Amino acid sequence: MNEFIYIIIIAFLLASLYQLNEAIENDKHKSDGWLEVGIKASVLGALASTIAVVCYLALKEINLIVNFFGYDIVIKDGVLVFVSTFIPFFAKELIYLGKRFIGKKGA
């Protein structure tokens, strides 16, 4: 249960801070206002947390085992938390690659 809390907090903070940083760099806070920028950052943080929890559950269900020089290494909770919190940042690229793959497959 602690993993879920860590994932939610880490993904929310990373996504929200990333969105706030982008707004400050692009001067969006001057045109939109801090309240709107904060609401957008919070919504994107919540979305990233949701994606991260779903990714964690999927990765945990897969039960990854890596064979490294004859040793079987089971990927456990710490690594899964790390990977699942960074997957939402690459969601756009993954969706783009998926669409490109599906487009080539159907042609």
CSV table of N, CA, C and O in Angstrom, one decimal:
chain,number,residue,atom,x,y,z
A,1,MET,N,0.8,-1.2,0.0
A,1,MET,CA,0.0,0.0,0.0
A,1,MET,C,0.9,1.3,0.0
A,1,MET,O,0.5,2.3,-0.6
A,2,ASN,N,2.0,1.2,0.6
A,2,ASN,CA,2.9,2.3,0.7
A,2,ASN,C,3.4,2.7,-0.7
A,2,ASN,O,3.6,3.9,-1.0
A,3,GLU,N,3.5,1.7,-1.6
A,3,GLU,CA,4.0,2.0,-3.0
A,3,GLU,C,3.0,2.9,-3.7
A,3,GLU,O,3.5,3.8,-4.4
A,4,PHE,N,1.7,2.7,-3.5
A,4,PHE,CA,0.7,3.5,-4.1
A,4,PHE,C,0.9,5.0,-3.7
A,4,PHE,O,0.8,5.9,-4.5
A,5,ILE,N,1.1,5.2,-2.4
A,5,ILE,CA,1.2,6.5,-1.9
A,5,ILE,C,2.5,7.2,-2.5
A,5,ILE,O,2.4,8.4,-2.9
A,6,TYR,N,3.6,6.5,-2.5
A,6,TYR,CA,4.8,7.0,-3.1
A,6,TYR,C,4.6,7.4,-4.5
A,6,TYR,O,5.0,8.4,-5.0
A,7,ILE,N,4.0,6.5,-5.3
A,7,ILE,CA,3.8,6.7,-6.7
A,7,ILE,C,2.9,7.9,-6.9
A,7,ILE,O,3.2,8.8,-7.8
A,8,ILE,N,1.8,8.0,-6.2
A,8,ILE,CA,0.9,9.2,-6.4
A,8,ILE,C,1.6,10.5,-6.0
A,8,ILE,O,1.5,11.5,-6.8
A,9,ILE,N,2.3,10.5,-4.9
A,9,ILE,CA,3.0,11.7,-4.5
A,9,ILE,C,4.1,12.1,-5.5
A,9,ILE,O,4.2,13.3,-5.9
A,10,ILE,N,5.0,11.2,-5.8
A,10,ILE,CA,6.1,11.5,-6.7
A,10,ILE,C,5.6,11.9,-8.1
A,10,ILE,O,6.1,12.9,-8.6
A,11,ALA,N,4.7,11.1,-8.7
A,11,ALA,CA,4.2,11.5,-10.0
A,11,ALA,C,3.4,12.8,-10.0
A,11,ALA,O,3.6,13.7,-10.9
A,12,PHE,N,2.6,13.1,-9.0
A,12,PHE,CA,1.9,14.4,-8.9
A,12,PHE,C,2.9,15.5,-8.8
A,12,PHE,O,2.8,16.5,-9.5
A,13,LEU,N,3.9,15.4,-7.9
A,13,LEU,CA,4.8,16.5,-7.7
A,13,LEU,C,5.7,16.7,-9.0
A,13,LEU,O,5.9,17.9,-9.4
A,14,LEU,N,6.2,15.7,-9.6
A,14,LEU,CA,7.0,15.8,-10.8
A,14,LEU,C,6.2,16.4,-11.9
A,14,LEU,O,6.7,17.4,-12.6
A,15,ALA,N,5.0,16.0,-12.2
A,15,ALA,CA,4.2,16.5,-13.3
A,15,ALA,C,3.8,17.9,-13.0
A,15,ALA,O,3.8,18.8,-13.9
A,16,SER,N,3.4,18.2,-11.8
A,16,SER,CA,3.0,19.6,-11.4
A,16,SER,C,4.1,20.6,-11.5
A,16,SER,O,4.0,21.7,-12.1
A,17,LEU,N,5.3,20.2,-11.0
A,17,LEU,CA,6.4,21.1,-11.0
A,17,LEU,C,6.9,21.3,-12.5
A,17,LEU,O,7.3,22.4,-12.8
A,18,TYR,N,6.8,20.2,-13.3
A,18,TYR,CA,7.2,20.3,-14.7
A,18,TYR,C,6.3,21.3,-15.4
A,18,TYR,O,6.8,22.2,-16.2
A,19,GLN,N,5.0,21.2,-15.2
A,19,GLN,CA,4.0,22.1,-15.8
A,19,GLN,C,4.2,23.5,-15.3
A,19,GLN,O,4.2,24.5,-16.1
A,20,LEU,N,4.5,23.7,-14.1
A,20,LEU,CA,4.7,25.1,-13.5
A,20,LEU,C,6.0,25.7,-14.1
A,20,LEU,O,6.1,26.9,-14.5
A,21,ASN,N,7.0,24.9,-14.3
A,21,ASN,CA,8.3,25.3,-14.9
A,21,ASN,C,8.1,25.7,-16.3
A,21,ASN,O,8.6,26.8,-16.7
A,22,GLU,N,7.3,25.0,-17.1
A,22,GLU,CA,7.0,25.3,-18.5
A,22,GLU,C,6.2,26.6,-18.5
A,22,GLU,O,6.5,27.4,-19.4
A,23,ALA,N,5.3,26.8,-17.6
A,23,ALA,CA,4.5,28.0,-17.6
A,23,ALA,C,5.3,29.3,-17.3
A,23,ALA,O,5.1,30.3,-17.9
A,24,ILE,N,6.3,29.1,-16.4
A,24,ILE,CA,7.1,30.2,-16.0
A,24,ILE,C,8.1,30.6,-17.2
A,24,ILE,O,8.3,31.7,-17.5
A,25,GLU,N,8.6,29.5,-17.8
A,25,GLU,CA,9.6,29.8,-18.9
A,25,GLU,C,8.9,30.4,-20.1
A,25,GLU,O,9.5,31.2,-20.8
A,26,ASN,N,7.6,30.1,-20.4
A,26,ASN,CA,6.9,30.6,-21.5
A,26,ASN,C,6.0,31.8,-21.1
A,26,ASN,O,5.2,32.3,-22.0
A,27,ASP,N,6.2,32.3,-19.9
A,27,ASP,CA,5.4,33.5,-19.4
A,27,ASP,C,3.9,33.3,-19.5
A,27,ASP,O,3.2,34.2,-19.7
A,28,LYS,N,3.4,32.0,-19.4
A,28,LYS,CA,2.0,31.8,-19.4
A,28,LYS,C,1.3,32.3,-18.1
A,28,LYS,O,0.1,32.6,-18.2
A,29,HIS,N,2.1,32.4,-17.1
A,29,HIS,CA,1.5,32.9,-15.8
A,29,HIS,C,1.1,34.4,-15.9
A,29,HIS,O,0.2,34.8,-15.2
A,30,LYS,N,1.7,35.1,-16.8
A,30,LYS,CA,1.4,36.5,-17.0
A,30,LYS,C,0.1,36.7,-17.8
A,30,LYS,O,-0.7,37.5,-17.5
A,31,SER,N,-0.1,35.8,-18.8
A,31,SER,CA,-1.3,35.9,-19.6
A,31,SER,C,-2.5,35.2,-19.0
A,31,SER,O,-3.7,35.7,-19.1
A,32,ASP,N,-2.3,34.0,-18.4
A,32,ASP,CA,-3.4,33.2,-17.9
A,32,ASP,C,-3.7,33.5,-16.4
A,32,ASP,O,-4.8,33.3,-16.0
A,33,GLY,N,-2.7,33.8,-15.7
A,33,GLY,CA,-2.8,34.0,-14.2
A,33,GLY,C,-2.4,32.8,-13.5
A,33,GLY,O,-2.4,31.7,-14.0
A,34,TRP,N,-2.0,33.0,-12.3
A,34,TRP,CA,-1.4,31.9,-11.5
A,34,TRP,C,-2.5,30.9,-11.1
A,34,TRP,O,-2.2,29.7,-11.0
A,35,LEU,N,-3.7,31.3,-10.9
A,35,LEU,CA,-4.8,30.4,-10.5
A,35,LEU,C,-5.0,29.4,-11.7
A,35,LEU,O,-5.0,28.1,-11.4
A,36,GLU,N,-5.1,29.8,-12.9
A,36,GLU,CA,-5.3,28.9,-14.0
A,36,GLU,C,-4.1,28.0,-14.2
A,36,GLU,O,-4.3,26.8,-14.5
A,37,VAL,N,-2.9,28.5,-14.1
A,37,VAL,CA,-1.7,27.7,-14.3
A,37,VAL,C,-1.7,26.7,-13.2
A,37,VAL,O,-1.3,25.5,-13.4
A,38,GLY,N,-2.0,27.1,-11.9
A,38,GLY,CA,-2.0,26.1,-10.8
A,38,GLY,C,-3.0,25.0,-11.0
A,38,GLY,O,-2.8,23.9,-10.7
A,39,ILE,N,-4.2,25.4,-11.5
A,39,ILE,CA,-5.3,24.4,-11.8
A,39,ILE,C,-4.8,23.4,-12.8
A,39,ILE,O,-5.0,22.2,-12.7
A,40,LYS,N,-4.2,23.9,-13.9
A,40,LYS,CA,-3.7,23.1,-15.0
A,40,LYS,C,-2.7,22.1,-14.5
A,40,LYS,O,-2.6,20.9,-14.8
A,41,ALA,N,-1.8,22.7,-13.7
A,41,ALA,CA,-0.7,21.8,-13.1
A,41,ALA,C,-1.2,20.8,-12.2
A,41,ALA,O,-0.8,19.6,-12.2
A,42,SER,N,-2.2,21.1,-11.4
A,42,SER,CA,-2.9,20.1,-10.5
A,42,SER,C,-3.6,19.0,-11.3
A,42,SER,O,-3.5,17.8,-11.0
A,43,VAL,N,-4.3,19.4,-12.4
A,43,VAL,CA,-5.0,18.4,-13.2
A,43,VAL,C,-4.0,17.5,-13.9
A,43,VAL,O,-4.2,16.2,-13.9
A,44,LEU,N,-3.0,18.0,-14.4
A,44,LEU,CA,-2.0,17.2,-15.1
A,44,LEU,C,-1.2,16.3,-14.1
A,44,LEU,O,-0.9,15.2,-14.4
A,45,GLY,N,-1.0,16.8,-12.9
A,45,GLY,CA,-0.4,16.0,-11.8
A,45,GLY,C,-1.3,14.8,-11.4
A,45,GLY,O,-0.8,13.7,-11.3
A,46,ALA,N,-2.6,15.1,-11.3
A,46,ALA,CA,-3.5,14.0,-11.0
A,46,ALA,C,-3.6,13.0,-12.2
A,46,ALA,O,-3.6,11.8,-11.9
A,47,LEU,N,-3.6,13.4,-13.4
A,47,LEU,CA,-3.6,12.5,-14.5
A,47,LEU,C,-2.3,11.7,-14.6
A,47,LEU,O,-2.3,10.5,-14.8
A,48,ALA,N,-1.2,12.3,-14.3
A,48,ALA,CA,0.1,11.6,-14.3
A,48,ALA,C,0.1,10.6,-13.1
A,48,ALA,O,0.6,9.5,-13.3
A,49,SER,N,-0.5,10.9,-12.0
A,49,SER,CA,-0.6,10.0,-10.9
A,49,SER,C,-1.4,8.8,-11.3
A,49,SER,O,-1.0,7.6,-10.9
A,50,THR,N,-2.5,9.0,-11.9
A,50,THR,CA,-3.4,7.9,-12.4
A,50,THR,C,-2.6,7.0,-13.3
A,50,THR,O,-2.7,5.8,-13.2
A,51,ILE,N,-2.0,7.6,-14.3
A,51,ILE,CA,-1.2,6.8,-15.3
A,51,ILE,C,-0.1,6.0,-14.6
A,51,ILE,O,0.1,4.8,-14.9
A,52,ALA,N,0.6,6.6,-13.7
A,52,ALA,CA,1.6,6.0,-13.0
A,52,ALA,C,1.1,4.8,-12.1
A,52,ALA,O,1.8,3.7,-12.1
A,53,VAL,N,0.0,4.9,-11.5
A,53,VAL,CA,-0.6,3.8,-10.7
A,53,VAL,C,-1.0,2.6,-11.6
A,53,VAL,O,-0.7,1.5,-11.3
A,54,VAL,N,-1.6,3.0,-12.8
A,54,VAL,CA,-2.0,1.9,-13.7
A,54,VAL,C,-0.7,1.2,-14.3
A,54,VAL,O,-0.7,0.0,-14.4
A,55,CYS,N,0.3,2.0,-14.6
A,55,CYS,CA,1.6,1.4,-15.1
A,55,CYS,C,2.2,0.5,-14.0
A,55,CYS,O,2.7,-0.6,-14.3
A,56,TYR,N,2.2,0.9,-12.8
A,56,TYR,CA,2.8,0.1,-11.7
A,56,TYR,C,2.0,-1.2,-11.6
A,56,TYR,O,2.7,-2.2,-11.4
A,57,LEU,N,0.7,-1.1,-11.6
A,57,LEU,CA,-0.1,-2.4,-11.5
A,57,LEU,C,0.2,-3.3,-12.6
A,57,LEU,O,0.3,-4.5,-12.5
A,58,ALA,N,0.3,-2.7,-13.8
A,58,ALA,CA,0.6,-3.6,-15.0
A,58,ALA,C,2.0,-4.2,-14.9
A,58,ALA,O,2.2,-5.4,-15.2
A,59,LEU,N,3.0,-3.4,-14.5
A,59,LEU,CA,4.4,-3.9,-14.4
A,59,LEU,C,4.5,-4.9,-13.3
A,59,LEU,O,5.2,-5.9,-13.4
A,60,LYS,N,3.8,-4.7,-12.2
A,60,LYS,CA,3.8,-5.7,-11.1
A,60,LYS,C,3.2,-7.0,-11.6
A,60,LYS,O,3.6,-8.1,-11.2
A,61,GLU,N,2.1,-6.9,-12.4
A,61,GLU,CA,1.4,-8.1,-12.8
A,61,GLU,C,2.3,-8.9,-13.8
A,61,GLU,O,2.3,-10.2,-13.9
A,62,ILE,N,3.1,-8.2,-14.6
A,62,ILE,CA,4.0,-8.9,-15.6
A,62,ILE,C,5.0,-9.7,-14.9
A,62,ILE,O,5.4,-10.7,-15.4
A,63,ASN,N,5.5,-9.2,-13.7
A,63,ASN,CA,6.5,-10.0,-13.0
A,63,ASN,C,7.8,-10.1,-13.8
A,63,ASN,O,8.1,-11.2,-14.2
A,64,LEU,N,8.5,-9.0,-14.0
A,64,LEU,CA,9.7,-9.0,-14.8
A,64,LEU,C,10.9,-9.7,-14.2
A,64,LEU,O,11.2,-9.5,-13.0
A,65,ILE,N,11.5,-10.6,-14.9
A,65,ILE,CA,12.7,-11.3,-14.5
A,65,ILE,C,13.8,-11.2,-15.5
A,65,ILE,O,13.5,-11.5,-16.7
A,66,VAL,N,14.9,-10.7,-15.2
A,66,VAL,CA,16.0,-10.4,-16.1
A,66,VAL,C,17.2,-11.4,-15.8
A,66,VAL,O,17.5,-11.6,-14.6
A,67,ASN,N,17.7,-12.1,-16.8
A,67,ASN,CA,18.8,-13.0,-16.6
A,67,ASN,C,20.0,-12.3,-17.0
A,67,ASN,O,20.3,-11.9,-18.1
A,68,PHE,N,20.9,-12.1,-16.0
A,68,PHE,CA,22.1,-11.3,-16.1
A,68,PHE,C,23.3,-12.2,-15.7
A,68,PHE,O,23.5,-12.5,-14.5
A,69,PHE,N,24.1,-12.6,-16.6
A,69,PHE,CA,25.3,-13.5,-16.4
A,69,PHE,C,24.9,-14.7,-15.6
A,69,PHE,O,25.6,-15.1,-14.6
A,70,GLY,N,23.8,-15.3,-15.9
A,70,GLY,CA,23.4,-16.6,-15.3
A,70,GLY,C,22.6,-16.4,-14.0
A,70,GLY,O,22.1,-17.3,-13.4
A,71,TYR,N,22.4,-15.1,-13.6
A,71,TYR,CA,21.7,-14.9,-12.4
A,71,TYR,C,20.3,-14.3,-12.8
A,71,TYR,O,20.2,-13.4,-13.6
A,72,ASP,N,19.3,-14.8,-12.1
A,72,ASP,CA,17.9,-14.3,-12.4
A,72,ASP,C,17.6,-13.2,-11.4
A,72,ASP,O,17.7,-13.4,-10.2
A,73,ILE,N,17.4,-12.0,-12.0
A,73,ILE,CA,17.1,-10.8,-11.2
A,73,ILE,C,15.7,-10.5,-11.3
A,73,ILE,O,15.2,-10.2,-12.5
A,74,VAL,N,14.9,-10.5,-10.2
A,74,VAL,CA,13.5,-10.2,-10.2
A,74,VAL,C,13.4,-8.7,-10.0
A,74,VAL,O,13.9,-8.1,-9.0
A,75,ILE,N,12.7,-8.0,-10.9
A,75,ILE,CA,12.5,-6.5,-10.7
A,75,ILE,C,11.4,-6.4,-9.7
A,75,ILE,O,10.3,-6.8,-9.9
A,76,LYS,N,11.7,-5.7,-8.6
A,76,LYS,CA,10.8,-5.6,-7.5
A,76,LYS,C,10.3,-4.2,-7.4
A,76,LYS,O,10.4,-3.3,-8.2
A,77,ASP,N,9.7,-3.9,-6.2
A,77,ASP,CA,8.9,-2.7,-6.0
A,77,ASP,C,9.6,-1.4,-6.2
A,77,ASP,O,9.1,-0.5,-6.8
A,78,GLY,N,10.8,-1.3,-5.7
A,78,GLY,CA,11.6,0.0,-5.8
A,78,GLY,C,11.8,0.4,-7.3
A,78,GLY,O,11.6,1.6,-7.6
A,79,VAL,N,12.2,-0.5,-8.1
A,79,VAL,CA,12.4,-0.2,-9.5
A,79,VAL,C,11.1,0.0,-10.2
A,79,VAL,O,11.0,0.9,-11.1
A,80,LEU,N,10.1,-0.7,-9.9
A,80,LEU,CA,8.8,-0.5,-10.5
A,80,LEU,C,8.2,0.8,-10.1
A,80,LEU,O,7.6,1.5,-11.0
A,81,VAL,N,8.4,1.3,-8.9
A,81,VAL,CA,8.0,2.6,-8.5
A,81,VAL,C,8.7,3.7,-9.4
A,81,VAL,O,8.1,4.6,-9.9
A,82,PHE,N,10.0,3.5,-9.5
A,82,PHE,CA,10.8,4.4,-10.3
A,82,PHE,C,10.4,4.5,-11.8
A,82,PHE,O,10.1,5.6,-12.3
A,83,VAL,N,10.2,3.3,-12.4
A,83,VAL,CA,9.8,3.3,-13.8
A,83,VAL,C,8.4,3.8,-14.0
A,83,VAL,O,8.1,4.6,-14.9
A,84,SER,N,7.5,3.4,-13.1
A,84,SER,CA,6.1,3.8,-13.3
A,84,SER,C,5.9,5.3,-13.1
A,84,SER,O,4.9,5.9,-13.6
A,85,THR,N,6.7,6.0,-12.3
A,85,THR,CA,6.5,7.4,-12.1
A,85,THR,C,7.1,8.2,-13.3
A,85,THR,O,6.7,9.4,-13.5
A,86,PHE,N,8.0,7.6,-14.1
A,86,PHE,CA,8.5,8.3,-15.2
A,86,PHE,C,7.8,8.0,-16.5
A,86,PHE,O,8.0,8.7,-17.5
A,87,ILE,N,7.0,7.0,-16.6
A,87,ILE,CA,6.3,6.6,-17.8
A,87,ILE,C,5.3,7.8,-18.2
A,87,ILE,O,5.2,8.1,-19.4
A,88,PRO,N,4.6,8.4,-17.3
A,88,PRO,CA,3.7,9.5,-17.7
A,88,PRO,C,4.4,10.6,-18.5
A,88,PRO,O,3.8,11.3,-19.3
A,89,PHE,N,5.7,10.9,-18.2
A,89,PHE,CA,6.4,11.9,-19.0
A,89,PHE,C,6.6,11.6,-20.4
A,89,PHE,O,6.8,12.4,-21.2
A,90,PHE,N,6.6,10.3,-20.7
A,90,PHE,CA,6.9,9.8,-22.1
A,90,PHE,C,5.6,9.3,-22.7
A,90,PHE,O,5.6,8.7,-23.8
A,91,ALA,N,4.4,9.6,-22.2
A,91,ALA,CA,3.1,9.2,-22.7
A,91,ALA,C,2.9,9.7,-24.1
A,91,ALA,O,2.4,9.0,-25.0
A,92,LYS,N,3.2,11.0,-24.3
A,92,LYS,CA,3.0,11.5,-25.7
A,92,LYS,C,3.8,10.8,-26.7
A,92,LYS,O,3.3,10.5,-27.8
A,93,GLU,N,5.1,10.6,-26.4
A,93,GLU,CA,5.9,9.9,-27.3
A,93,GLU,C,5.5,8.4,-27.6
A,93,GLU,O,5.5,7.9,-28.7
A,94,LEU,N,5.0,7.8,-26.5
A,94,LEU,CA,4.6,6.4,-26.6
A,94,LEU,C,3.3,6.3,-27.5
A,94,LEU,O,3.2,5.4,-28.3
A,95,ILE,N,2.4,7.3,-27.3
A,95,ILE,CA,1.2,7.3,-28.1
A,95,ILE,C,1.5,7.6,-29.6
A,95,ILE,O,1.0,7.0,-30.5
A,96,TYR,N,2.5,8.5,-29.8
A,96,TYR,CA,2.9,8.8,-31.2
A,96,TYR,C,3.5,7.6,-31.8
A,96,TYR,O,3.2,7.3,-33.0
A,97,LEU,N,4.4,6.9,-31.1
A,97,LEU,CA,5.0,5.7,-31.7
A,97,LEU,C,3.9,4.6,-31.9
A,97,LEU,O,4.0,3.9,-32.9
A,98,GLY,N,3.0,4.5,-31.0
A,98,GLY,CA,1.9,3.5,-31.2
A,98,GLY,C,1.1,3.8,-32.5
A,98,GLY,O,0.7,2.9,-33.3
A,99,LYS,N,0.7,5.1,-32.7
A,99,LYS,CA,-0.1,5.5,-33.8
A,99,LYS,C,0.8,5.2,-35.1
A,99,LYS,O,0.2,4.8,-36.1
A,100,ARG,N,2.0,5.5,-35.0
A,100,ARG,CA,2.9,5.3,-36.2
A,100,ARG,C,3.0,3.8,-36.5
A,100,ARG,O,3.0,3.4,-37.7
A,101,PHE,N,3.1,3.0,-35.5
A,101,PHE,CA,3.3,1.6,-35.7
A,101,PHE,C,2.0,1.0,-36.3
A,101,PHE,O,2.0,0.2,-37.2
A,102,ILE,N,0.8,1.5,-35.7
A,102,ILE,CA,-0.5,1.0,-36.2
A,102,ILE,C,-0.7,1.5,-37.6
A,102,ILE,O,-1.2,0.7,-38.5
A,103,GLY,N,-0.3,2.7,-37.9
A,103,GLY,CA,-0.5,3.2,-39.3
A,103,GLY,C,0.3,2.4,-40.3
A,103,GLY,O,-0.1,2.2,-41.4
A,104,LYS,N,1.5,2.0,-40.0
A,104,LYS,CA,2.3,1.2,-40.9
A,104,LYS,C,1.8,-0.2,-41.0
A,104,LYS,O,1.9,-0.8,-42.0
A,105,LYS,N,1.3,-0.7,-39.9
A,105,LYS,CA,0.8,-2.1,-39.9
A,105,LYS,C,-0.4,-2.2,-40.8
A,105,LYS,O,-0.6,-3.2,-41.5
A,106,GLY,N,-1.3,-1.2,-40.7
A,106,GLY,CA,-2.5,-1.3,-41.5
A,106,GLY,C,-2.3,-1.0,-43.0
A,106,GLY,O,-3.1,-1.3,-43.8
A,107,ALA,N,-1.2,-0.3,-43.3
A,107,ALA,CA,-1.0,0.1,-44.8
A,107,ALA,C,-0.5,-1.1,-45.6
A,107,ALA,O,-0.1,-2.1,-45.2
